[in-house]
Coordinates of C-alpha atoms and ligand atoms in Angstrom, one line a residue:
X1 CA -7.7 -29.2 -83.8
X2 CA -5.8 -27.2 -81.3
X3 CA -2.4 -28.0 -82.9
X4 CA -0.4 -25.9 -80.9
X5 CA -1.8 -27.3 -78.0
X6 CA -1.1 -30.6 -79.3
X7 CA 2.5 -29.7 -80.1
X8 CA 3.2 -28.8 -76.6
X9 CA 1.8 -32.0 -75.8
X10 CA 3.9 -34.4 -77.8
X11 CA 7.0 -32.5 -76.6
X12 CA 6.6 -33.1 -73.1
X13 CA 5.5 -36.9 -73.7
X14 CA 8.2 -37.2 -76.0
X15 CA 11.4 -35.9 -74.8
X16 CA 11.7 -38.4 -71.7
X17 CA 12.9 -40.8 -74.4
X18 CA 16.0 -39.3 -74.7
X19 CA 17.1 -40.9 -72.2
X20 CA 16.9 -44.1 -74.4
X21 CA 19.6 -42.6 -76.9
X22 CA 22.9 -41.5 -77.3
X23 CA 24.4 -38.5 -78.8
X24 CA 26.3 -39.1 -82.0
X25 CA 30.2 -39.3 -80.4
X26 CA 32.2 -39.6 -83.6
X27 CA 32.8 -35.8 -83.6
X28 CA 33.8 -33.9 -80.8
X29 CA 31.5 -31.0 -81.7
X30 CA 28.2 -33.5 -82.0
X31 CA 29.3 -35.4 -78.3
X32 CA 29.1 -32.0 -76.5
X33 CA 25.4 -31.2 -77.6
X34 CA 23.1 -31.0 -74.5
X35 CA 21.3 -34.4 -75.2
X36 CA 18.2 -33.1 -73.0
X37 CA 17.3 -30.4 -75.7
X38 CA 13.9 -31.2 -77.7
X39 CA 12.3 -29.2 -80.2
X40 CA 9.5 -29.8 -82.7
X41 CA 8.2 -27.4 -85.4
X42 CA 5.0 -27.7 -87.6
X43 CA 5.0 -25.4 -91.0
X44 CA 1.9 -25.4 -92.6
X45 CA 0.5 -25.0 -95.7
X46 CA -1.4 -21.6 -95.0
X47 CA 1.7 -19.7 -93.9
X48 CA 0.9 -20.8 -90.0
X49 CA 4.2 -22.5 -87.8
X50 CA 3.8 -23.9 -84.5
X51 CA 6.8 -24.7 -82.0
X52 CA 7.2 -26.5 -78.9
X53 CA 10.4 -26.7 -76.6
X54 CA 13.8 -25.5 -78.0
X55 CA 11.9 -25.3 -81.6
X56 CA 14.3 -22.0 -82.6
X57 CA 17.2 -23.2 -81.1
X58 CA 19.7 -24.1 -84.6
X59 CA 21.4 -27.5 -84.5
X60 CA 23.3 -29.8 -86.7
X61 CA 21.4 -30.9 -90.1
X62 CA 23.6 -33.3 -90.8
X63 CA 21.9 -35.7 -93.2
X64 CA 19.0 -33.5 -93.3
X65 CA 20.5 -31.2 -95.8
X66 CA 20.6 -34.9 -98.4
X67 CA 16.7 -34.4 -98.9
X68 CA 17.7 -30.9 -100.1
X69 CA 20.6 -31.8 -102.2
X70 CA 18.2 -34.6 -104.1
X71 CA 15.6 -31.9 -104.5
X72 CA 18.1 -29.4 -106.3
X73 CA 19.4 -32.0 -108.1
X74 CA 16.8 -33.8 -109.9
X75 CA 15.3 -29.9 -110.6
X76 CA 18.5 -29.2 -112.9
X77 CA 19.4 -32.4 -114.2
X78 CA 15.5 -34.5 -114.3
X79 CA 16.1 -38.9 -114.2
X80 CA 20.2 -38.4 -115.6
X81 CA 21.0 -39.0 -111.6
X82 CA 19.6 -42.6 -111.6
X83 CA 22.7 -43.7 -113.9
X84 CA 24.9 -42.8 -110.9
X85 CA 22.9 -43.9 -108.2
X86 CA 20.3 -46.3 -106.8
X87 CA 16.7 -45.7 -105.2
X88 CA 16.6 -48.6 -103.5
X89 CA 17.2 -49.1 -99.5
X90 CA 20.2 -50.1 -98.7
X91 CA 19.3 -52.1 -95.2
X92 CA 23.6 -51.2 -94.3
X93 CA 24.4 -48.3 -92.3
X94 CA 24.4 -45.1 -94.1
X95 CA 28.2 -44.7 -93.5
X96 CA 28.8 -48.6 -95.0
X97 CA 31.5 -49.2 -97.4
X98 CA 30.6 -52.9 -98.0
X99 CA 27.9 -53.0 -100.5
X100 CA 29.5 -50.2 -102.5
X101 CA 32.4 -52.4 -103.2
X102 CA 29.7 -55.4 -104.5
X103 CA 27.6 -52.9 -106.6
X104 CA 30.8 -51.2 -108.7
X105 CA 31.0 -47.5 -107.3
X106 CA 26.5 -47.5 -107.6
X107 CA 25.7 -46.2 -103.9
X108 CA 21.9 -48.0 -103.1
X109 CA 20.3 -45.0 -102.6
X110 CA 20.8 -40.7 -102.3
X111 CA 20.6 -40.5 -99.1
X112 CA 23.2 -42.9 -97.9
X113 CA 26.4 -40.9 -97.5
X114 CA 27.8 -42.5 -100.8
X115 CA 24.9 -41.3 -102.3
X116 CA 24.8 -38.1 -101.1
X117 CA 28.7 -37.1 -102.0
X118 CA 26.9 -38.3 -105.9
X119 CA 24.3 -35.7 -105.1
X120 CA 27.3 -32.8 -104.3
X121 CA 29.5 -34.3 -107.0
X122 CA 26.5 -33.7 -109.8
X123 CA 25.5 -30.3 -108.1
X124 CA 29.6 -29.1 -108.3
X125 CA 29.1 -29.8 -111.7
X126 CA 26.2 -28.2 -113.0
X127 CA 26.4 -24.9 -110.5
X128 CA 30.3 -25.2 -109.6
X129 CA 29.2 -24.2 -106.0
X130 CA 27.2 -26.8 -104.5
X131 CA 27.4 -26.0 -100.9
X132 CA 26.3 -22.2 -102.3
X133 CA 23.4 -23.1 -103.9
X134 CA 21.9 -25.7 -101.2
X135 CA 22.4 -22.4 -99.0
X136 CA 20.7 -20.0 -101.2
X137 CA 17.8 -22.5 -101.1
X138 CA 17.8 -22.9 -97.7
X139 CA 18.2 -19.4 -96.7
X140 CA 15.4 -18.7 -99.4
X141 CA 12.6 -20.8 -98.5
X142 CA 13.5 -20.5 -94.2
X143 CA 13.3 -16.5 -94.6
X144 CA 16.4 -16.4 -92.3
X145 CA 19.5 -15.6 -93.8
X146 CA 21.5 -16.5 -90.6
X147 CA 21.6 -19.6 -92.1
X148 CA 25.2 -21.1 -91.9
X149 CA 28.0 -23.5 -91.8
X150 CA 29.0 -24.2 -88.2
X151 CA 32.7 -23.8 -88.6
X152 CA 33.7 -26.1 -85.7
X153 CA 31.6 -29.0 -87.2
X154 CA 32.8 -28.6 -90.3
X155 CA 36.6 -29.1 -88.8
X156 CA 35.6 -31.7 -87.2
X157 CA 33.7 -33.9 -89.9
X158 CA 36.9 -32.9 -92.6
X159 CA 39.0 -34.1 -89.1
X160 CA 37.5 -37.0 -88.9
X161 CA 36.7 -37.9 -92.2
X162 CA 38.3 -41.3 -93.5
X163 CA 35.5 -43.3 -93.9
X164 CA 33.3 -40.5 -96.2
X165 CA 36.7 -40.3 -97.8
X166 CA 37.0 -43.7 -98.7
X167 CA 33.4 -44.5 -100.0
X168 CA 34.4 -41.0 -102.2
X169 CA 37.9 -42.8 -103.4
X170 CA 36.6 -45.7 -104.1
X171 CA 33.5 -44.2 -107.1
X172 CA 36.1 -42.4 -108.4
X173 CA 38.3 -45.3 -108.6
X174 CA 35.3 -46.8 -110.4
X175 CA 34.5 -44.1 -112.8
X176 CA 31.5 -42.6 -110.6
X177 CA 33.1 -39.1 -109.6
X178 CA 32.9 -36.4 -111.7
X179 CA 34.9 -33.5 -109.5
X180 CA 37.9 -34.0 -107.6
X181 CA 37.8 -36.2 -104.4
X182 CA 39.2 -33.1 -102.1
X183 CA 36.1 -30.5 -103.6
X184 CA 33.5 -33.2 -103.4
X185 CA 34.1 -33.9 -99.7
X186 CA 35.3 -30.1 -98.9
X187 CA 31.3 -29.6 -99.7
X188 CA 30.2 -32.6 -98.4
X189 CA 31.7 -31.7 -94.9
X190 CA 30.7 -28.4 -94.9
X191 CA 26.7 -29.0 -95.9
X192 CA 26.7 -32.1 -93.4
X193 CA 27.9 -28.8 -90.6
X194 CA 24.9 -26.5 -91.7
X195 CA 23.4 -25.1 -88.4
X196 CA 19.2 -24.4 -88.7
X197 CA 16.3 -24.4 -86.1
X198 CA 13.1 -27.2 -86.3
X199 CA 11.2 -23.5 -87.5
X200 CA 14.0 -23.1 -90.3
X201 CA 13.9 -26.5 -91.6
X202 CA 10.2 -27.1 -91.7
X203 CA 9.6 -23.9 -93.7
X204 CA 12.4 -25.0 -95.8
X205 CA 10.8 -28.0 -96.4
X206 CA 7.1 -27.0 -97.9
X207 CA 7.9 -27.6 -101.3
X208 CA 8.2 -31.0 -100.7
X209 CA 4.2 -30.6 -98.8
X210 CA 3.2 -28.4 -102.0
X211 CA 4.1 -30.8 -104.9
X212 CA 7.6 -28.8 -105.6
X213 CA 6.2 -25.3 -105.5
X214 CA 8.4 -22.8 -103.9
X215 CA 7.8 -20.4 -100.9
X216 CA 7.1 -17.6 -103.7
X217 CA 5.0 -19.4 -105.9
X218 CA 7.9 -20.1 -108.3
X219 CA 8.1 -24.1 -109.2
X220 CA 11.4 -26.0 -108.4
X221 CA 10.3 -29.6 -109.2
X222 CA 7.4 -30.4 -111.3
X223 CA 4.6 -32.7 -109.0
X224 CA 6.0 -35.8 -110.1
X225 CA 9.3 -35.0 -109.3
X226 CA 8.1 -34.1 -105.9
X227 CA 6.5 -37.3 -105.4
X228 CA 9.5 -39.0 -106.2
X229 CA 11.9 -37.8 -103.5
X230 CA 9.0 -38.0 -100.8
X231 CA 9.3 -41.8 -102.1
X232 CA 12.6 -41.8 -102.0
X233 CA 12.2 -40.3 -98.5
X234 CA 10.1 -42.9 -97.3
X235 CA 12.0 -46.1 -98.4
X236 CA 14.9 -44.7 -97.9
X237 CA 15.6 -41.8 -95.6
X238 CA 16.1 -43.2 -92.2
X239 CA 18.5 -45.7 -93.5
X240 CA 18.6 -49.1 -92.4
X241 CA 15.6 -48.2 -90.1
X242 CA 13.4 -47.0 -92.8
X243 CA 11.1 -50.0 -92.5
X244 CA 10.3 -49.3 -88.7
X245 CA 10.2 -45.6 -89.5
X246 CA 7.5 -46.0 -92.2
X247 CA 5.3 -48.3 -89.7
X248 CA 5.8 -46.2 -86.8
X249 CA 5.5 -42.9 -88.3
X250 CA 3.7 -43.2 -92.1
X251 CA 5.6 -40.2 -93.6
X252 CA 8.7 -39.6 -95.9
X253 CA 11.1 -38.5 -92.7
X254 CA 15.2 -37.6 -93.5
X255 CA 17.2 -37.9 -90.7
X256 CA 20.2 -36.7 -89.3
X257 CA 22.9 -37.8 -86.9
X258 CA 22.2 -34.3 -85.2
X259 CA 18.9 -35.7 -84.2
X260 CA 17.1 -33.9 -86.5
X261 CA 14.2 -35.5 -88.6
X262 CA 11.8 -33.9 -90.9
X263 CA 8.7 -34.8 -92.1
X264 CA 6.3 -34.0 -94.5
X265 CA 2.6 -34.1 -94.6
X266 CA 1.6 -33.7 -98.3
X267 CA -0.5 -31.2 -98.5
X268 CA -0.6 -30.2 -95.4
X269 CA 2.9 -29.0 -94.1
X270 CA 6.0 -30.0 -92.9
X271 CA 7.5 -31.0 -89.3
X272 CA 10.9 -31.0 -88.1
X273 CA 11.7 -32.6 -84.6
X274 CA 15.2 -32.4 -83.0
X275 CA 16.3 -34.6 -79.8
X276 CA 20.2 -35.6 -80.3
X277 CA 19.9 -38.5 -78.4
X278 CA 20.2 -41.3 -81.3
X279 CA 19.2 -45.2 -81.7
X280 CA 21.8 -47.4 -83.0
X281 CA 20.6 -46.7 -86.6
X282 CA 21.5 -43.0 -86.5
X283 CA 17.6 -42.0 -86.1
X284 CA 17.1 -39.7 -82.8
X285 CA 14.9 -41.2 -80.3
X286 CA 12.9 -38.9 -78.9
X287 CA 12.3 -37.3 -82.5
X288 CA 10.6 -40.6 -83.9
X289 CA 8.4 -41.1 -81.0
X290 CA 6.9 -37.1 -81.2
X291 CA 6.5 -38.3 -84.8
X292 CA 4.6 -41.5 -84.1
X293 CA 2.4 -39.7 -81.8
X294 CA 1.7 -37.2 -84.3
X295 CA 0.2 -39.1 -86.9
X296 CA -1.4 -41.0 -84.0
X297 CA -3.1 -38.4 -82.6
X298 CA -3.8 -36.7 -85.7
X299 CA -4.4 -39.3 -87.8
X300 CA -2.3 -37.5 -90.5
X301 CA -0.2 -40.2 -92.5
X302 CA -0.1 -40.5 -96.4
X303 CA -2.1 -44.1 -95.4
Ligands
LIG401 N1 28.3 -36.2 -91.1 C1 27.7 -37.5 -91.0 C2 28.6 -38.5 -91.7 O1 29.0 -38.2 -92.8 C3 26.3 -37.5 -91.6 C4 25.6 -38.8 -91.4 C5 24.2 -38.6 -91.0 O2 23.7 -37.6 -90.6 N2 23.5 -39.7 -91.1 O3 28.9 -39.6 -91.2

């Protein structure tokens, strides 16, 4: 298969539906990105990486970066997490603060932003940097050591910030916070404002492609482990629209308000689309339709 040929493809049939989308506006920083940039990266298992359109352009992770912080997570500190927090979809926005009031401080799932401020609260704890060690990891297993917080998000998010304050007020007011609630959202702010290309982020990504086996050969998760988070990923990861995400698309996807999405292909590789042009759900556009084309064309799903 000509897959860079196939790349260039799905970009240019893709990216028209942009124009279906909005950029995420509750930041001034995200609202000024150029909603007519499209980029889609494939990292395979045998070293190669495609690109298509603005593929080494860096952009906002956003809730990208939660797949990451699960992955680091469970590797240090195995099933203890699941005391803490759910692995089940939550079917509410990922910024809700409803159900967290019903279910005692217990966020649904890790990748909801209650969840994910778990995730940085447990990684403060057992490496008393979290932010530092999500970017050692990243800056590891990309190969680019420009990768970096993007100070003006980062403002901007802590700026902006009452209702990711509030979900982080209210676990502590029920016992679920380990680390103050200034530190757990000073990292939380910070890793949602982590700038990285579609190439970055899909070579950041293999171990979750190579059942948890690092970019030198060194293991972070054992293959269970692995298989858990691309679960996790799957049910869960695209938030309320996980459903449509996993019959569209038939991959674990995370996704991020910065349009971002990555993907992985077990044991093949990983891709990483970004269009910031979002659906009501959070989910960029563009990004899920290169990705439904993908395993289309390809016929590359985990079904
Ligand atoms: N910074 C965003 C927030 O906390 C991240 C959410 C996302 O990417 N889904 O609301």
């Amino acid at each position: 298969m000509d897959l860079q040929a196939l790349l260039d493809d799905i970009a240019r049939e893709s990216a028209p539906y942009a124009a279906q989308g909005k950029v995420a506006s509750y930041i001034p920083a995200l609202a000024a990105v150029d909603p007519s940039r499209f980029g889609i990266a494939l990292a395979t298992m045998d070293g190669q990486l495609y690109g298509s359109g603005h593929w080494r352009e860096s952009f906002s992770i956003q809730s990208v970066s939660k797949a990451f912080s699960l992955a680091l997570v469970l590797a240090r500190d195995g099933e203890a997490l699941w005391q803490r927090v759910g692995r089940e979809p939550s079917g509410s926005p990922f910024n809700s603060l409803v159900q967290l009031e019903y279910e005692k401080g217990i966020p649904r799932n890790p990748f909801i932003n209650a969840g994910a401020l778990i995730l940085i609260d447990r990684l403060l704890s057992l490496t008393g940097d979290s932010l530092g060690t999500l970017l050692a990891f990243l800056r590891a297993e990309s190969g680019t050591p420009a990768v970096a917080v993007d100070p003006d998000v980062a403002a901007s998010e802590a700026a902006h910030g009452h209702r990711n304050a509030a979900l982080a007020h209210f676990m502590a007011s029920c016992g679920n916070l380990e680390n103050p609630v200034d530190l757990v959202l000073d990292h939380y702010f910070r890793q949602c404002s982590l700038t990285m290309s579609c190439a970055d982020l899909a070579k950041a990504g293999l171990f979750l492609a190579n059942h948890g086996l690092r970019a030198d050969g060194s293991r972070l998760l054992t293959r269970s482990e692995a298989k858990r988070i691309n679960s996790i990923m799957l049910t869960c990861g695209t938030y309320d629209a996980a459903g449509d995400f996993a019959y569209r698309v038939g991959l674990p996807g995370k996704s991020g308000v910065g349009g971002g999405i990555l993907a992985v292909l077990p044991e093949r590789g990983v891709l990483c689309v970004w269009s910031p042009a979002l659906d009501p759900h959070g989910n960029s556009v563009a990004g899920v339709e290169a990705l439904d084309r993908f395993t289309t064309r390809t016929g590359w799903s985990v079904f």
